[in-house]
PDB file of C-alpha atoms in Angstrom:
ATOM      1  CA  MET A   1     -83.801  46.811 -24.246  1.00 46.00           C
ATOM      2  CA  SER A   2     -84.459  50.058 -21.665  1.00 49.00           C
ATOM      3  CA  GLU A   3     -87.815  50.520 -20.376  1.00 54.00           C
ATOM      4  CA  ASN A   4     -89.613  53.651 -20.793  1.00 56.00           C
ATOM      5  CA  ASN A   5     -89.357  56.350 -18.172  1.00 64.00           C
ATOM      6  CA  ASN A   6     -90.436  59.532 -19.567  1.00 74.00           C
ATOM      7  CA  ILE A   7     -88.839  61.291 -17.535  1.00 77.00           C
ATOM      8  CA  ALA A   8     -89.595  64.946 -17.079  1.00 87.00           C
ATOM      9  CA  LEU A   9     -87.057  67.839 -17.555  1.00 92.00           C
ATOM     10  CA  THR A  10     -86.806  70.963 -15.922  1.00 95.00           C
ATOM     11  CA  SER A  11     -86.452  74.540 -18.246  1.00 94.00           C
ATOM     12  CA  LEU A  12     -83.192  74.987 -17.149  1.00 96.00           C
ATOM     13  CA  GLU A  13     -82.025  70.931 -17.708  1.00 95.00           C
ATOM     14  CA  ARG A  14     -83.816  71.154 -21.286  1.00 93.00           C
ATOM     15  CA  GLU A  15     -81.947  74.712 -22.261  1.00 94.00           C
ATOM     16  CA  TYR A  16     -78.618  72.748 -20.602  1.00 95.00           C
ATOM     17  CA  ILE A  17     -79.295  69.446 -22.937  1.00 93.00           C
ATOM     18  CA  ILE A  18     -80.023  71.822 -25.869  1.00 91.00           C
ATOM     19  CA  ALA A  19     -76.686  74.098 -25.341  1.00 93.00           C
ATOM     20  CA  THR A  20     -74.836  71.142 -25.380  1.00 92.00           C
ATOM     21  CA  GLN A  21     -76.137  68.499 -27.744  1.00 89.00           C
ATOM     22  CA  LYS A  22     -73.866  69.327 -30.367  1.00 87.00           C
ATOM     23  CA  GLY A  23     -70.984  68.937 -28.419  1.00 89.00           C
ATOM     24  CA  LEU A  24     -69.201  71.108 -25.837  1.00 92.00           C
ATOM     25  CA  PRO A  25     -68.347  74.653 -26.414  1.00 91.00           C
ATOM     26  CA  LEU A  26     -64.078  73.862 -28.022  1.00 91.00           C
ATOM     27  CA  VAL A  27     -62.831  76.704 -25.464  1.00 95.00           C
ATOM     28  CA  ALA A  28     -60.294  75.829 -22.748  1.00 96.00           C
ATOM     29  CA  LYS A  29     -62.915  75.812 -20.538  1.00 96.00           C
ATOM     30  CA  PRO A  30     -66.406  74.339 -21.658  1.00 95.00           C
ATOM     31  CA  TYR A  31     -68.679  73.734 -18.523  1.00 96.00           C
ATOM     32  CA  HIS A  32     -67.151  78.157 -18.246  1.00 97.00           C
ATOM     33  CA  ALA A  33     -68.834  79.029 -21.434  1.00 97.00           C
ATOM     34  CA  VAL A  34     -72.356  76.393 -21.053  1.00 96.00           C
ATOM     35  CA  ALA A  35     -72.843  78.251 -17.460  1.00 97.00           C
ATOM     36  CA  GLU A  36     -72.544  82.017 -18.754  1.00 97.00           C
ATOM     37  CA  GLN A  37     -74.744  80.821 -21.717  1.00 96.00           C
ATOM     38  CA  LEU A  38     -77.187  79.644 -19.679  1.00 97.00           C
ATOM     39  CA  ASN A  39     -76.945  82.578 -16.499  1.00 98.00           C
ATOM     40  CA  ILE A  40     -75.563  79.955 -14.125  1.00 98.00           C
ATOM     41  CA  SER A  41     -72.684  79.091 -11.770  1.00 97.00           C
ATOM     42  CA  VAL A  42     -69.712  76.569 -12.644  1.00 97.00           C
ATOM     43  CA  GLU A  43     -71.302  74.658 -10.032  1.00 98.00           C
ATOM     44  CA  GLN A  44     -74.682  74.321 -11.134  1.00 98.00           C
ATOM     45  CA  VAL A  45     -73.437  73.143 -14.736  1.00 97.00           C
ATOM     46  CA  LEU A  46     -71.336  70.350 -12.806  1.00 97.00           C
ATOM     47  CA  SER A  47     -74.160  69.172 -10.827  1.00 97.00           C
ATOM     48  CA  MET A  48     -77.023  69.013 -13.493  1.00 97.00           C
ATOM     49  CA  THR A  49     -74.234  66.988 -15.624  1.00 96.00           C
ATOM     50  CA  LYS A  50     -73.437  64.558 -12.143  1.00 96.00           C
ATOM     51  CA  ASP A  51     -77.396  64.580 -11.719  1.00 95.00           C
ATOM     52  CA  LEU A  52     -78.678  64.463 -15.467  1.00 95.00           C
ATOM     53  CA  GLN A  53     -75.539  61.382 -15.878  1.00 94.00           C
ATOM     54  CA  GLU A  54     -77.040  59.545 -12.491  1.00 94.00           C
ATOM     55  CA  ARG A  55     -80.595  59.628 -13.944  1.00 93.00           C
ATOM     56  CA  GLY A  56     -79.844  58.267 -17.489  1.00 91.00           C
ATOM     57  CA  ILE A  57     -80.806  60.919 -19.494  1.00 92.00           C
ATOM     58  CA  ILE A  58     -76.735  61.447 -20.097  1.00 92.00           C
ATOM     59  CA  ARG A  59     -75.378  58.823 -21.671  1.00 88.00           C
ATOM     60  CA  ARG A  60     -71.541  60.151 -20.896  1.00 87.00           C
ATOM     61  CA  VAL A  61     -69.621  63.271 -21.778  1.00 88.00           C
ATOM     62  CA  ALA A  62     -66.987  61.992 -24.336  1.00 84.00           C
ATOM     63  CA  ALA A  63     -65.047  63.226 -27.644  1.00 83.00           C
ATOM     64  CA  VAL A  64     -66.934  61.466 -30.813  1.00 81.00           C
ATOM     65  CA  PRO A  65     -64.493  60.947 -33.548  1.00 84.00           C
ATOM     66  CA  ASN A  66     -65.287  60.964 -37.308  1.00 84.00           C
ATOM     67  CA  HIS A  67     -64.632  57.026 -38.138  1.00 84.00           C
ATOM     68  CA  TYR A  68     -64.777  58.800 -41.514  1.00 84.00           C
ATOM     69  CA  LYS A  69     -61.840  60.573 -41.604  1.00 89.00           C
ATOM     70  CA  LEU A  70     -59.591  57.462 -39.978  1.00 90.00           C
ATOM     71  CA  GLY A  71     -60.253  56.033 -42.350  1.00 91.00           C
ATOM     72  CA  TYR A  72     -63.116  53.583 -42.480  1.00 89.00           C
ATOM     73  CA  GLN A  73     -65.396  54.305 -45.208  1.00 91.00           C
ATOM     74  CA  TYR A  74     -67.540  51.674 -45.278  1.00 93.00           C
ATOM     75  CA  ASN A  75     -70.948  50.748 -43.177  1.00 92.00           C
ATOM     76  CA  GLY A  76     -72.469  47.971 -43.043  1.00 94.00           C
ATOM     77  CA  MET A  77     -76.237  46.594 -41.513  1.00 96.00           C
ATOM     78  CA  THR A  78     -75.847  43.126 -40.742  1.00 97.00           C
ATOM     79  CA  VAL A  79     -79.745  41.194 -40.207  1.00 97.00           C
ATOM     80  CA  TRP A  80     -80.300  38.272 -38.618  1.00 96.00           C
ATOM     81  CA  ASP A  81     -82.307  35.485 -37.944  1.00 95.00           C
ATOM     82  CA  ILE A  82     -82.130  33.905 -35.261  1.00 95.00           C
ATOM     83  CA  SER A  83     -83.680  31.762 -33.028  1.00 93.00           C
ATOM     84  CA  ASP A  84     -86.037  33.349 -30.354  1.00 93.00           C
ATOM     85  CA  GLU A  85     -85.342  31.391 -27.220  1.00 94.00           C
ATOM     86  CA  HIS A  86     -81.512  32.580 -27.906  1.00 95.00           C
ATOM     87  CA  ALA A  87     -82.651  36.637 -29.606  1.00 95.00           C
ATOM     88  CA  GLU A  88     -81.897  38.224 -25.943  1.00 96.00           C
ATOM     89  CA  LYS A  89     -78.415  36.442 -24.853  1.00 97.00           C
ATOM     90  CA  PHE A  90     -76.948  36.023 -28.252  1.00 97.00           C
ATOM     91  CA  GLY A  91     -77.721  39.742 -29.178  1.00 97.00           C
ATOM     92  CA  GLN A  92     -76.149  40.677 -25.728  1.00 98.00           C
ATOM     93  CA  MET A  93     -72.688  38.535 -27.191  1.00 98.00           C
ATOM     94  CA  VAL A  94     -72.848  40.239 -31.114  1.00 98.00           C
ATOM     95  CA  GLY A  95     -73.278  44.167 -29.069  1.00 97.00           C
ATOM     96  CA  ASN A  96     -69.937  43.074 -27.013  1.00 98.00           C
ATOM     97  CA  LEU A  97     -68.229  42.618 -29.957  1.00 98.00           C
ATOM     98  CA  PRO A  98     -65.342  45.465 -30.073  1.00 96.00           C
ATOM     99  CA  PHE A  99     -66.177  46.432 -34.090  1.00 95.00           C
ATOM    100  CA  VAL A 100     -70.641  46.337 -33.902  1.00 97.00           C
ATOM    101  CA  SER A 101     -70.888  50.213 -33.153  1.00 93.00           C
ATOM    102  CA  HIS A 102     -75.085  49.216 -32.418  1.00 93.00           C
ATOM    103  CA  CYS A 103     -76.759  46.222 -31.809  1.00 97.00           C
ATOM    104  CA  TYR A 104     -80.512  46.181 -31.384  1.00 96.00           C
ATOM    105  CA  LEU A 105     -83.374  43.411 -31.620  1.00 97.00           C
ATOM    106  CA  ARG A 106     -86.253  44.202 -33.256  1.00 96.00           C
ATOM    107  CA  PRO A 107     -89.586  42.700 -34.121  1.00 95.00           C
ATOM    108  CA  ARG A 108     -89.681  40.636 -37.546  1.00 94.00           C
ATOM    109  CA  PHE A 109     -92.301  41.392 -40.805  1.00 91.00           C
ATOM    110  CA  LEU A 110     -93.199  38.349 -41.596  1.00 85.00           C
ATOM    111  CA  PRO A 111     -93.858  37.618 -44.853  1.00 81.00           C
ATOM    112  CA  LYS A 112     -91.618  39.515 -45.845  1.00 85.00           C
ATOM    113  CA  TRP A 113     -88.653  40.469 -43.576  1.00 90.00           C
ATOM    114  CA  ASN A 114     -87.678  37.261 -41.573  1.00 90.00           C
ATOM    115  CA  TYR A 115     -85.008  39.323 -39.050  1.00 95.00           C
ATOM    116  CA  ASN A 116     -84.897  40.060 -35.556  1.00 97.00           C
ATOM    117  CA  LEU A 117     -80.881  40.818 -35.125  1.00 98.00           C
ATOM    118  CA  PHE A 118     -79.883  44.502 -36.439  1.00 98.00           C
ATOM    119  CA  ALA A 119     -76.229  45.003 -35.611  1.00 98.00           C
ATOM    120  CA  MET A 120     -73.712  47.748 -37.721  1.00 96.00           C
ATOM    121  CA  VAL A 121     -70.629  47.518 -38.245  1.00 96.00           C
ATOM    122  CA  HIS A 122     -67.472  49.573 -39.450  1.00 93.00           C
ATOM    123  CA  GLY A 123     -64.895  48.368 -41.680  1.00 94.00           C
ATOM    124  CA  LYS A 124     -62.197  50.408 -44.152  1.00 95.00           C
ATOM    125  CA  THR A 125     -62.392  47.788 -47.135  1.00 95.00           C
ATOM    126  CA  PRO A 126     -65.335  45.997 -48.658  1.00 93.00           C
ATOM    127  CA  GLU A 127     -63.898  42.770 -47.860  1.00 96.00           C
ATOM    128  CA  GLU A 128     -63.349  44.006 -44.290  1.00 97.00           C
ATOM    129  CA  MET A 129     -66.853  44.495 -44.018  1.00 95.00           C
ATOM    130  CA  HIS A 130     -67.497  40.946 -45.139  1.00 94.00           C
ATOM    131  CA  GLN A 131     -64.796  39.422 -42.750  1.00 97.00           C
ATOM    132  CA  LEU A 132     -66.929  41.107 -39.901  1.00 97.00           C
ATOM    133  CA  ARG A 133     -69.786  39.589 -40.676  1.00 96.00           C
ATOM    134  CA  SER A 134     -68.148  35.958 -41.363  1.00 96.00           C
ATOM    135  CA  GLN A 135     -67.265  36.814 -37.092  1.00 97.00           C
ATOM    136  CA  ILE A 136     -70.374  37.809 -36.251  1.00 97.00           C
ATOM    137  CA  LYS A 137     -72.101  34.687 -38.502  1.00 95.00           C
ATOM    138  CA  GLU A 138     -69.150  32.018 -36.903  1.00 96.00           C
ATOM    139  CA  LEU A 139     -70.810  33.604 -33.878  1.00 96.00           C
ATOM    140  CA  LEU A 140     -74.335  33.195 -34.320  1.00 96.00           C
ATOM    141  CA  LYS A 141     -73.795  29.533 -36.054  1.00 94.00           C
ATOM    142  CA  ASP A 142     -75.395  27.389 -33.539  1.00 93.00           C
ATOM    143  CA  VAL A 143     -78.987  29.869 -33.466  1.00 93.00           C
ATOM    144  CA  LEU A 144     -79.791  31.469 -36.898  1.00 92.00           C
ATOM    145  CA  VAL A 145     -82.843  30.395 -38.047  1.00 89.00           C
ATOM    146  CA  GLU A 146     -82.579  28.210 -41.785  1.00 79.00           C
ATOM    147  CA  ARG A 147     -86.032  28.312 -43.518  1.00 75.00           C
ATOM    148  CA  ASN A 148     -87.405  26.152 -46.008  1.00 71.00           C
ATOM    149  CA  ASP A 149     -87.509  27.587 -49.420  1.00 64.00           C
ATOM    150  CA  ASP A 150     -91.263  28.628 -49.703  1.00 59.00           C
ATOM    151  CA  SER A 151     -91.247  31.426 -52.656  1.00 58.00           C
ATOM    152  CA  SER A 152     -95.539  31.208 -52.148  1.00 55.00           C
ATOM    153  CA  GLN A 153     -94.655  32.683 -48.792  1.00 57.00           C
ATOM    154  CA  ASN A 154     -92.424  35.173 -49.801  1.00 55.00           C
ATOM    155  CA  ILE A 155     -90.382  34.815 -46.427  1.00 55.00           C
ATOM    156  CA  PRO A 156     -86.402  35.127 -47.279  1.00 56.00           C
ATOM    157  CA  THR A 157     -84.641  32.151 -46.725  1.00 64.00           C
ATOM    158  CA  GLN A 158     -81.166  33.252 -46.202  1.00 80.00           C
ATOM    159  CA  SER A 159     -80.493  33.841 -42.220  1.00 90.00           C
ATOM    160  CA  ASN A 160     -78.556  37.013 -42.388  1.00 92.00           C
ATOM    161  CA  ASP A 161     -77.923  39.663 -45.108  1.00 93.00           C
ATOM    162  CA  MET A 162     -75.603  42.673 -45.121  1.00 95.00           C
ATOM    163  CA  LEU A 163     -77.727  46.256 -45.721  1.00 94.00           C
ATOM    164  CA  THR A 164     -74.835  48.690 -46.800  1.00 92.00           C
ATOM    165  CA  SER A 165     -74.219  52.550 -46.946  1.00 86.00           C
ATOM    166  CA  THR A 166     -73.751  54.045 -50.090  1.00 86.00           C
ATOM    167  CA  GLU A 167     -74.683  57.996 -49.167  1.00 84.00           C
ATOM    168  CA  ILE A 168     -74.924  59.676 -45.929  1.00 78.00           C
ATOM    169  CA  LEU A 169     -78.104  61.830 -45.986  1.00 79.00           C
ATOM    170  CA  LYS A 170     -78.497  62.874 -42.373  1.00 72.00           C
ATOM    171  CA  LYS A 171     -76.426  61.733 -39.545  1.00 73.00           C
ATOM    172  CA  THR A 172     -77.246  63.135 -35.780  1.00 70.00           C
ATOM    173  CA  GLY A 173     -78.294  62.103 -32.881  1.00 69.00           C
ATOM    174  CA  LEU A 174     -81.915  62.372 -31.262  1.00 69.00           C
ATOM    175  CA  ARG A 175     -82.195  66.285 -30.643  1.00 72.00           C
ATOM    176  CA  LEU A 176     -84.347  68.208 -28.993  1.00 76.00           C
ATOM    177  CA  LYS A 177     -86.051  71.098 -30.485  1.00 78.00           C
ATOM    178  CA  ASP A 178     -85.810  74.578 -28.743  1.00 76.00           C
ATOM    179  CA  LYS A 179     -88.879  75.402 -28.341  1.00 70.00           C
ATOM    180  CA  THR A 180     -87.977  79.265 -28.884  1.00 63.00           C
ATOM    181  CA  ALA A 181     -86.520  78.712 -31.989  1.00 55.00           C
TER     182      ALA A 181
END
């Protein structure tokens, strides 16, 4: 996991992020439009973009496809109970799978929640979702924790599960608030 750097933004950098966080304008010269909106030069916009990328504040500038429009109607957060000593190594391996869009290590909350690895997958059919989960399970088979059935502890005994989406309530990345609004 990346460390918390608590990087401070200048007021202009903050304005730039607020102006572009929902996407660049869909015009022939998007950086010109942003420059005009911020009342600065295109060169300043490009320089600021490069600087923010180098500082790790902007990860990338990219087109983001709508996976639902591409036929990926099913989403599942697979959750895994893997041994702590292998969690980082195998978490990276799962995260590198081409069909995994998000992958996180998180703490367990025993006795109710024993899962520590979370991996989001997307598919066109429920069958595809289960096939993707099976591929992850095959990769993790030697590091999955098998728990004894101890119903007095209320600890789930299965080493993995998949939480599927039923409805989108909100879907955005982090958004900075416009302090002037």
